[in-house]
Short mmCIF file of C-alpha atoms and ligand atoms in Angstrom, two decimals:
data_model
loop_
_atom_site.label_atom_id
_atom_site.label_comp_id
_atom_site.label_asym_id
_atom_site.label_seq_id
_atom_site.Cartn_x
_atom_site.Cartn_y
_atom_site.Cartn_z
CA UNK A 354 31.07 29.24 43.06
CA UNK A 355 31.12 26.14 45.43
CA UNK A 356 28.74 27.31 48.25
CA UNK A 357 29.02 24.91 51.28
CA UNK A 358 25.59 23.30 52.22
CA UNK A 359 24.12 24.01 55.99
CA UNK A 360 21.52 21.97 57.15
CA UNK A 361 20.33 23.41 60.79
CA UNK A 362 17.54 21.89 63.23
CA UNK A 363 14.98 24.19 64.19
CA UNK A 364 13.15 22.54 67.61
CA UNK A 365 11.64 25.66 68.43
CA UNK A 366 10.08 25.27 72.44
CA UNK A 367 10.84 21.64 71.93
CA UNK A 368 13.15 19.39 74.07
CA UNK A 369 14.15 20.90 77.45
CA UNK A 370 17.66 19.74 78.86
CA UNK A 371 16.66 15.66 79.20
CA UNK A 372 15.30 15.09 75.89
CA UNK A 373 18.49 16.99 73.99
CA UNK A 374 20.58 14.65 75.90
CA UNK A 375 18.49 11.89 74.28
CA UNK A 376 18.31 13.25 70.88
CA UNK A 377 22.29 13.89 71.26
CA UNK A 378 23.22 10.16 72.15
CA UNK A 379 21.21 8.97 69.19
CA UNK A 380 23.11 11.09 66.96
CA UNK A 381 26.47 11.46 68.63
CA UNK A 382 27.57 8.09 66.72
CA UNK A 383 26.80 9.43 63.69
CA UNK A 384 28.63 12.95 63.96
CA UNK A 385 31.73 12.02 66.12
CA UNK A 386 34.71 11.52 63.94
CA UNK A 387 32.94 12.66 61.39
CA UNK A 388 33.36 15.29 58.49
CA UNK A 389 30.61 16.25 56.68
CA UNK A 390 30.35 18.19 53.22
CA UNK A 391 28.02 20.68 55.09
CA UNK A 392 27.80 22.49 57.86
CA UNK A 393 25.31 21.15 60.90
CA UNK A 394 23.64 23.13 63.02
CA UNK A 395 21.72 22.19 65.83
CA UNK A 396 18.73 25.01 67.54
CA UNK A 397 18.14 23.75 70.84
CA UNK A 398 16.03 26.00 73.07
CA UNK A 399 18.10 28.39 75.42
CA UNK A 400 17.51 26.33 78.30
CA UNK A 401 18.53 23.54 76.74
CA UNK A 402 22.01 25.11 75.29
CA UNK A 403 23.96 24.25 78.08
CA UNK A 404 23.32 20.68 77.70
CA UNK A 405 23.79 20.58 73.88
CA UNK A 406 26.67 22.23 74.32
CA UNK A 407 27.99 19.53 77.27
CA UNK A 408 27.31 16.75 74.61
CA UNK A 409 28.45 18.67 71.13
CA UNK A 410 31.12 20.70 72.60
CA UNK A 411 33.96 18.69 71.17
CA UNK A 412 32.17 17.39 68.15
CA UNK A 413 33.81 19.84 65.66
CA UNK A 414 30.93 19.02 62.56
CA UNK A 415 28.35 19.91 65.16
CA UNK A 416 27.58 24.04 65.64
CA UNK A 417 25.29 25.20 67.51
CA UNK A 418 22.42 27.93 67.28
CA UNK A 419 19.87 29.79 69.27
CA UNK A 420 16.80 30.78 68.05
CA UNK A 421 16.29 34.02 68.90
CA UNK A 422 18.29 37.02 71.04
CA UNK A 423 17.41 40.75 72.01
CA UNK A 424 18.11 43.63 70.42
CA UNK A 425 19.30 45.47 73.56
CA UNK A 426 22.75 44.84 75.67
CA UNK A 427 21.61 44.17 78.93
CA UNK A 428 19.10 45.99 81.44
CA UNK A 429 15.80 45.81 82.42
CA UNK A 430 14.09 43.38 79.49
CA UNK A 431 11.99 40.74 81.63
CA UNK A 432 12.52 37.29 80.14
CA UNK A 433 15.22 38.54 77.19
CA UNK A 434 18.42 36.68 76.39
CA UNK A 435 20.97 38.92 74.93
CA UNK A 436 23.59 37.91 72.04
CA UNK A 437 26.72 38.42 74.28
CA UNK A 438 25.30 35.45 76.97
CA UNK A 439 24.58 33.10 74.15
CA UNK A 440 28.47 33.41 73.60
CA UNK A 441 28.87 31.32 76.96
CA UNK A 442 27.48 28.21 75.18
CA UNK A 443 29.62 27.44 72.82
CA UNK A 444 26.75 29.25 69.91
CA UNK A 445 27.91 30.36 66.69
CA UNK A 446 24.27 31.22 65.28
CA UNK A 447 21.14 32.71 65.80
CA UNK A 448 17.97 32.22 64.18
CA UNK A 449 16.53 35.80 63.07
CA UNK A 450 13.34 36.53 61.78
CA UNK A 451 11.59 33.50 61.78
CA UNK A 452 7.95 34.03 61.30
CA UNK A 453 6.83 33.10 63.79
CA UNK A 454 8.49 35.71 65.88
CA UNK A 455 7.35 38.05 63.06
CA UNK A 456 3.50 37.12 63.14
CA UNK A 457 3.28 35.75 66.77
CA UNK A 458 5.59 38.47 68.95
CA UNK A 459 4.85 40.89 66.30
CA UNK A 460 9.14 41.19 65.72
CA UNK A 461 8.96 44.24 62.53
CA UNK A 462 12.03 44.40 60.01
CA UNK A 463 13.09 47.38 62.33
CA UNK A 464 13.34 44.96 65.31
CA UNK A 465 14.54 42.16 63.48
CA UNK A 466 17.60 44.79 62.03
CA UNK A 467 18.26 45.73 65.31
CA UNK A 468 19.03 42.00 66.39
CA UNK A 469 21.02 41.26 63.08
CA UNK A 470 23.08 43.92 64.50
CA UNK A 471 23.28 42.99 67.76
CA UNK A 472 24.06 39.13 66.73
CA UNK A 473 27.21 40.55 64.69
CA UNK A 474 28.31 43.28 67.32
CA UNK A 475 29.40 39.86 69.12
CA UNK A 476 30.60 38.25 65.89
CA UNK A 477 27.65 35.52 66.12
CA UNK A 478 26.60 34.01 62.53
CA UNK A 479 22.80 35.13 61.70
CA UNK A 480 20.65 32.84 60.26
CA UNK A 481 18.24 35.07 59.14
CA UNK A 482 15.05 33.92 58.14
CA UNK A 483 12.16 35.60 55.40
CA UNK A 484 9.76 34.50 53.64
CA UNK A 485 5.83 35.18 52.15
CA UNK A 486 2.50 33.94 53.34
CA UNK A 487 -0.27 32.45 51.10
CA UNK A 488 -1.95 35.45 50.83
CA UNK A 489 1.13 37.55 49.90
CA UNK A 490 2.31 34.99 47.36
CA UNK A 491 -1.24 34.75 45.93
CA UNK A 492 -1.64 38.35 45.74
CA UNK A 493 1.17 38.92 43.42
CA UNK A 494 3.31 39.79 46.20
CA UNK A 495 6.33 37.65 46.86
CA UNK A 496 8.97 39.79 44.97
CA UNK A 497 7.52 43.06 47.02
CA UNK A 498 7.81 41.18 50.72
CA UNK A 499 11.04 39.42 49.89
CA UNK A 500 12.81 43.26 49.14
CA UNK A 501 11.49 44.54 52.00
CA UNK A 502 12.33 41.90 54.40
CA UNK A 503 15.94 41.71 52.84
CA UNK A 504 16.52 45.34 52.47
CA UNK A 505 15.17 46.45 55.84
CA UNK A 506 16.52 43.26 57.90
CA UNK A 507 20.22 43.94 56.08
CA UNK A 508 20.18 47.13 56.48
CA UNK A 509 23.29 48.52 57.08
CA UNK A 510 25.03 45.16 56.95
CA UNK A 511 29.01 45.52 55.80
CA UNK A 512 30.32 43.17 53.56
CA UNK A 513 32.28 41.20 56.17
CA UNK A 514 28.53 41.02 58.18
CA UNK A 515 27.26 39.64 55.01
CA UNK A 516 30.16 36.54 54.61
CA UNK A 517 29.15 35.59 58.09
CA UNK A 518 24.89 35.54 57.43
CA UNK A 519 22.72 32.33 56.23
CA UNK A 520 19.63 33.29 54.50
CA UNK A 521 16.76 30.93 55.43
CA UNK A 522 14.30 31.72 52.32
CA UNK A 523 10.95 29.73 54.72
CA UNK A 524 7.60 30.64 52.54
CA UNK A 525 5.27 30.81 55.45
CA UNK A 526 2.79 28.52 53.65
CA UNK A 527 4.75 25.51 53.76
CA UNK A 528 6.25 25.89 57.58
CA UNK A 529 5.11 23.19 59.53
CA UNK A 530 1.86 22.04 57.08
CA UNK A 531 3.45 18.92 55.01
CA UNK A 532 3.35 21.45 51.88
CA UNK A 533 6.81 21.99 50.54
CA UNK A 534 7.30 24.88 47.90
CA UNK A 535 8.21 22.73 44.80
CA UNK A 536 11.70 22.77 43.90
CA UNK A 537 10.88 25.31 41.08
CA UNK A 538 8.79 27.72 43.51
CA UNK A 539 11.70 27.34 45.80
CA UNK A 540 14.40 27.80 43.03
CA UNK A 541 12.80 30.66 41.65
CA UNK A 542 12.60 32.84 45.51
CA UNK A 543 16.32 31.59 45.92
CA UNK A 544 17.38 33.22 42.99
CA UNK A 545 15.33 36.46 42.97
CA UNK A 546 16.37 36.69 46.62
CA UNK A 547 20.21 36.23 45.73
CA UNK A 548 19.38 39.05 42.97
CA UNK A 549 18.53 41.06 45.79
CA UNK A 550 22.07 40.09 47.24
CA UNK A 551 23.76 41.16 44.32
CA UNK A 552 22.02 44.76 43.93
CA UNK A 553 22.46 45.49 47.61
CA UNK A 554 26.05 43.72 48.41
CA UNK A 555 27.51 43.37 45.13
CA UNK A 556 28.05 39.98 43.06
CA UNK A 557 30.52 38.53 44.50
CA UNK A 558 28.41 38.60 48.04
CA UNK A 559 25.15 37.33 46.18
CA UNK A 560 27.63 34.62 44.67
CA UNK A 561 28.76 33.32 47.82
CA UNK A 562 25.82 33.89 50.36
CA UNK A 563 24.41 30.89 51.46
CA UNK A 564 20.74 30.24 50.94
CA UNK A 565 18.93 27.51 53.04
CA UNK A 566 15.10 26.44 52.09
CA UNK A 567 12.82 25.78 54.98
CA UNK A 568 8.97 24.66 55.03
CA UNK A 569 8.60 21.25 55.68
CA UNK A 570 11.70 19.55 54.50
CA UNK A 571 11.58 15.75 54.70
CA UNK A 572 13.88 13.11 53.98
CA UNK A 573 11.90 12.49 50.78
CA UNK A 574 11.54 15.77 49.11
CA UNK A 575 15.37 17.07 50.27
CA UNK A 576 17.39 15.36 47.38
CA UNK A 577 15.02 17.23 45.23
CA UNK A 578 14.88 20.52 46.94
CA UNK A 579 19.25 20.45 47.04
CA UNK A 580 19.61 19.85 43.61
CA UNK A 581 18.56 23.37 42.58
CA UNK A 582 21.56 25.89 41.74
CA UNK A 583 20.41 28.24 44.24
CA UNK A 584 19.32 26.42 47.48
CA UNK A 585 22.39 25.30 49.73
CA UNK A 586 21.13 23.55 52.46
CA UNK A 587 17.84 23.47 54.85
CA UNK A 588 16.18 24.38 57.94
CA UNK A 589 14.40 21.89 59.43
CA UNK A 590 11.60 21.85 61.86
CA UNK A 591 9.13 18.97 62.37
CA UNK A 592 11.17 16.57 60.53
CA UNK A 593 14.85 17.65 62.92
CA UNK A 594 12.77 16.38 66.08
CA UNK A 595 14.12 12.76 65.83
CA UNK A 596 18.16 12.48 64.88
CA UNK A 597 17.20 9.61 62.32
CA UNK A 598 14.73 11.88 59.97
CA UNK A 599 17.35 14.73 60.62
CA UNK A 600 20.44 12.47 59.26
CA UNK A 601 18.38 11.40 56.58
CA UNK A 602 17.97 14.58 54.78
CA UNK A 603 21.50 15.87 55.48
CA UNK A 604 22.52 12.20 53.97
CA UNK A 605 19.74 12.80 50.86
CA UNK A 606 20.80 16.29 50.76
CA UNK A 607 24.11 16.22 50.08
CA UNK A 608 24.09 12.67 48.03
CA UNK A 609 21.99 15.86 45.52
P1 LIG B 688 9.07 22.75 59.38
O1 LIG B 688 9.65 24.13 60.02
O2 LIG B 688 10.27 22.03 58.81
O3 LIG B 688 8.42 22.04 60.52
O4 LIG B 688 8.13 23.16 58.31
C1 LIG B 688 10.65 24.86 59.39
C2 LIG B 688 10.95 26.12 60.16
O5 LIG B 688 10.03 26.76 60.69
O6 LIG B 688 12.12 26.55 60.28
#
C-alpha cells in the first residue's frame, strides 16, 4: 500500500493576517507550478484564513487547515468558530485533538468526538491528533491512552469518514521541547496505533489511513523519522514558522 505523505504546518496563535502574507511570498515560489509527492497543508490561525486563502487559493499543492472548530452548529457559543464557516475559506482540514486543546481547554474524547463529527457533517478532512505524556508513557501506559483516544475520538466514524481522516500520532513529550520520539519509539506508536485501525475499521482502512508524526520535527531528524513503514508525513510546529525550515523537511522527507 502506497500511502501518500502529508506534511501540514501547525502555527498555532502565530502569524495574524500580515505575517502569513510574508510567510506566503517566501514560499509561493517554491509551491506555484509545483507538484509535490505529498500533500501540504498549511494551519494558519482563523483570522488569518482569509489571507492564506487570498495568497494559496489557486496554488493547487497548497491545502489549507484550521486548527480547531466547535462541536455545535451555530447559536449562542461566545468566541466559537463552527465547521460550516471554515468552508468559506477555501479549508479542507481541521486540526482535532491537539493537546493542547486537550490539557489547556480541557477538550475530553467526548468533545473531541463530537467535533470529528461535526468536521465530517460538512465533509471537512480531520486531522486528528493523539498522543501520550511522559508520565503516561513512563507509567506503562501508552498502549492504554492511545485505545482510548482512538476508540472514543472515532467513535462512530463510517468507513468513508475514515478515508477522509489524518492521524497525527504527537507524543506530548516531544511537542515543542527539541526532543523527538526516535524513529523506533515513533515507529512502534504508528504501528500499534494502525493496529488499532485495523481492529476497529478493518484492514484495508488501517492499510490506507494516513499516519503523520509530530513533536518537534526538524529538517534534520525528518529523513529519519519518514523512512519508517508506518509514519507518512509530519506535523510541524516550531520548525513550520519560517517557509525555509518548513520546505526543508517536506524536501528531506520525501527524498526518505
Ligand atoms: P512542534 O509542534 O513541531 O513545535 O513540536 C508540533 C505540534 O504541536 O503539532
Amino acid at each position: 500500500m502506497i500511502r501518500r505523505p502529508i506534511f501540514a504546518a501547525n502555527w498555532k496563535m502565530n502569524k495574524g493576517p500580515s505575517e502569513t502574507e510574508d510567510f506566503a511570498r517566501a514560499l509561493l515560489p517554491h509551491v506555484q507550478h509545483q507538484t509535490f509527492p505529498c500533500d501540504v497543508v498549511i494551519a494558519p490561525p482563523f483570522v488569518s484564513l482569509a489571507k492564506a486563502a487570498e495568497m494559496f487559493g489557486n496554488v493547487t499543492s497548497v491545502a489549507l487547515a484550521a486548527q480547531n472548530c466547535s462541536q455545535f452548529d451555530a447559536g449562542a457559543y461566545t468566541g466559537e468558530v463552527s465547521a460550516m464557516m471554515l468552508r468559506e475559506f477555501y479549508v479542507h482540514y481541521v486540526i482535532l485533538g491537539h493537546s493542547e486543546r486537550r490539557a489547556i481547554y480541557g477538550e475530553t474524547d467526548e468533545i473531541i468526538n463530537a467535533k470529528m463529527k461535526k468536521a465530517r457533517e460538512v465533509n471537512l478532512k480531520p486531522i486528528f491528533c493523539i498522543g501520550e505524556t511522559l508520565e503516561e508513557r513512563e507509567g506503562g501506559k501508552l498502549e492504554e491512552v492511545l485505545r482510548r483516544q482512538v476508540t472514543k475520538g472515532l467513535e462512530g466514524f463510517s468507513e468513508k469518514d475514515m478515508a477522509d481522516t489524518v492521524i497525527a500520532y504527537e507524543p506530548v513529550w516531544a511537542i515543542g521541547t527539541g526532543v523527538t520520539a526516535t524513529a523506533a519509539q515513533a515507529q512502534e506508536a504508528h504501528a500499534f496505533v494502525r493496529s488499532l485501525i485495523g481492529e476497529n475499521f478493518g484492514a484495508d482502512t488501517a492499510a490506507r489511513i494516513r499516519i503523520q508524526y509530530g513533536g518537534s520535527v526538524k529538517p534534520n531528524n525528518a529523513a529519519e523519522l519518514m523512512a519508517c513503514p508506518d509514519i507518512d508525513g509530519a506535523l510541524i510546529g516550531g520548525a513550520a514558522l519560517e517557509a525555509p525550515s518548513f520546505l526543508a523537511i517536506i524536501q528531506n522527507g520525501t527524498a526518505a
